[in-house]
Amino acid sequence: MAPRTLILTTNPGIEDIVAEEATARLGARILETRTGHGRVIVSLDEDQLYLVSYMKSIHRARLLLSRSSICGGHSCLEKVREAVLESGVEKYITPYTSFAVRAERVGKHSFSSLDVARVAGDAVIEAVSRAHGARPPVDLDYPAVVVAVDVIHDELFVSIELGGELSWHRRGYRIYDHPAALKPTLAYAMIILSGIRDGETLMDPMCGGGTVAVEAATLLESSRIICMDRSRRHIGGARLNARAAMVENRIRFIVGDAARLSSYVDSVDVIVSNPPYGIRMGSPREVRRVYHSFLREAVKVVQKSIVLITTEHKTVRQVLEREGWSIAHERRVAHGNLYPYIIVARPG
Ligand SMILES: C[S@@+](CC[C@H](N)C(=O)[O-])C[C@H]1O[C@@H](n2cnc3c(N)ncnc32)[C@H](O)[C@@H]1O
């Protein structure tokens, strides 16, 4: 089977988790990890392509058709036309296949991403017309095929979105939309970083709409999963999400206060959680109070690791170190327009 090159996109900050999953799940060879840019370029056999839709750490996967260099001036748009014409895009689009071009541009150029999309769109029509004798229809709202054209500084990538428009992190189970929901890709990364093994117990004591719990239940077949939140409404929503993901009976739901954690559970192997960010909570003193009371309880029940995503990493570090725990790992990730840290702490 011929090897194919894919661009896997994800949350900036978890590219290494994507590379690990691509190797383990797809048997892919990692060609390039663009740390901080949310992109991992891999090569894999064509007959393994279908496995990409099972990946939990990616937003999108694109089949790379061409990669070349590009300059920054307006006349360099001609390079976009040439690259699309030479990419073989006509193998994926016929006069009966609607298409749209989505363009992204990063860096300094004297053209815009709209210019790139316009030139690339015309080139797709030219390539398909030459090959099949008729033009393909453009459908910007519901295209059958999406051609992605990215200009990243001096590089030009032409690719086809696998799975069309749908970003794969928008898993189908989000029936209840928590106002501060975590991206499932980040939840997955945190579960992996916790070092949990199948069969061990995972708890999210501030689980909101249940993203961590649902991801854990779909990943760990025989683990006990506990989802707790002090809001009855959010627990109701988490239950709905778990039902939609068909894992409701794998999760124990508790309406409860994380500041009294040890009164609900005796022992869990890992806590993986996304507590409220200070930025959204108002006073710094109130933030510290919530984190202090939660973490002092957490260390009483957790055996293996506590993994948090938070902007309050300094407070977390301070409290846990005072409790005799050590920070095993810390990394910054992008989450919407915020840049929180994922912190992994272990006893001792
Ligand atoms: C950032 S949200 C979690 C979102 C969740 N990860 C998701 O994807 O839907 C934080 C949650 O912590 C809950 N919370 C805040 N303080 C709490 C406490 N003391 N005990 C339990 N839950 C708490 C809030 O109700 C909120 O749902």
PDB file of C-alpha atoms in Angstrom, residues 182 190 273-279 281 287 291 294-295 307-317 330-333 335 338-343:
ATOM      1  CA  LEU A 182     -13.343  21.696  28.211  1.00  0.00           C
ATOM      2  CA  MET A 190      -4.974  15.045  30.649  1.00  0.00           C
ATOM      3  CA  SER A 273     -10.195  18.057  36.596  1.00  0.00           C
ATOM      4  CA  ASN A 274     -10.838  21.473  35.119  1.00  0.00           C
ATOM      5  CA  PRO A 275     -11.628  23.680  38.125  1.00  0.00           C
ATOM      6  CA  PRO A 276     -13.000  27.181  37.555  1.00  0.00           C
ATOM      7  CA  TYR A 277     -10.362  29.643  36.380  1.00  0.00           C
ATOM      8  CA  GLY A 278      -9.705  32.640  38.632  1.00  0.00           C
ATOM      9  CA  ILE A 279     -10.263  34.950  35.701  1.00  0.00           C
ATOM     10  CA  MET A 281     -14.281  33.842  39.509  1.00  0.00           C
ATOM     11  CA  VAL A 287      -9.908  31.756  44.012  1.00  0.00           C
ATOM     12  CA  TYR A 291      -8.214  25.833  45.403  1.00  0.00           C
ATOM     13  CA  PHE A 294     -10.267  21.450  47.281  1.00  0.00           C
ATOM     14  CA  LEU A 295      -6.591  20.437  47.117  1.00  0.00           C
ATOM     15  CA  VAL A 307      -4.010  16.451  36.911  1.00  0.00           C
ATOM     16  CA  LEU A 308      -5.532  19.902  36.611  1.00  0.00           C
ATOM     17  CA  ILE A 309      -5.971  22.389  33.807  1.00  0.00           C
ATOM     18  CA  THR A 310      -5.938  25.857  35.276  1.00  0.00           C
ATOM     19  CA  THR A 311      -4.662  29.406  35.059  1.00  0.00           C
ATOM     20  CA  GLU A 312      -4.015  29.189  38.833  1.00  0.00           C
ATOM     21  CA  HIS A 313      -0.921  27.008  38.446  1.00  0.00           C
ATOM     22  CA  LYS A 314       1.088  28.967  41.020  1.00  0.00           C
ATOM     23  CA  THR A 315      -1.528  28.477  43.728  1.00  0.00           C
ATOM     24  CA  VAL A 316      -1.829  24.776  42.832  1.00  0.00           C
ATOM     25  CA  ARG A 317       1.936  24.294  42.992  1.00  0.00           C
ATOM     26  CA  GLU A 330       3.650  21.281  33.776  1.00  0.00           C
ATOM     27  CA  ARG A 331       2.840  22.589  30.288  1.00  0.00           C
ATOM     28  CA  ARG A 332       1.007  25.515  28.774  1.00  0.00           C
ATOM     29  CA  VAL A 333      -1.790  24.855  26.303  1.00  0.00           C
ATOM     30  CA  HIS A 335      -7.851  26.693  25.331  1.00  0.00           C
ATOM     31  CA  LEU A 338      -6.895  31.513  27.269  1.00  0.00           C
ATOM     32  CA  TYR A 339      -3.542  29.858  27.901  1.00  0.00           C
ATOM     33  CA  PRO A 340      -3.953  27.693  31.013  1.00  0.00           C
ATOM     34  CA  TYR A 341      -1.461  25.139  32.319  1.00  0.00           C
ATOM     35  CA  ILE A 342      -1.874  21.409  32.623  1.00  0.00           C
ATOM     36  CA  ILE A 343      -0.243  20.376  35.901  1.00  0.00           C
TER      37      ILE A 343
END
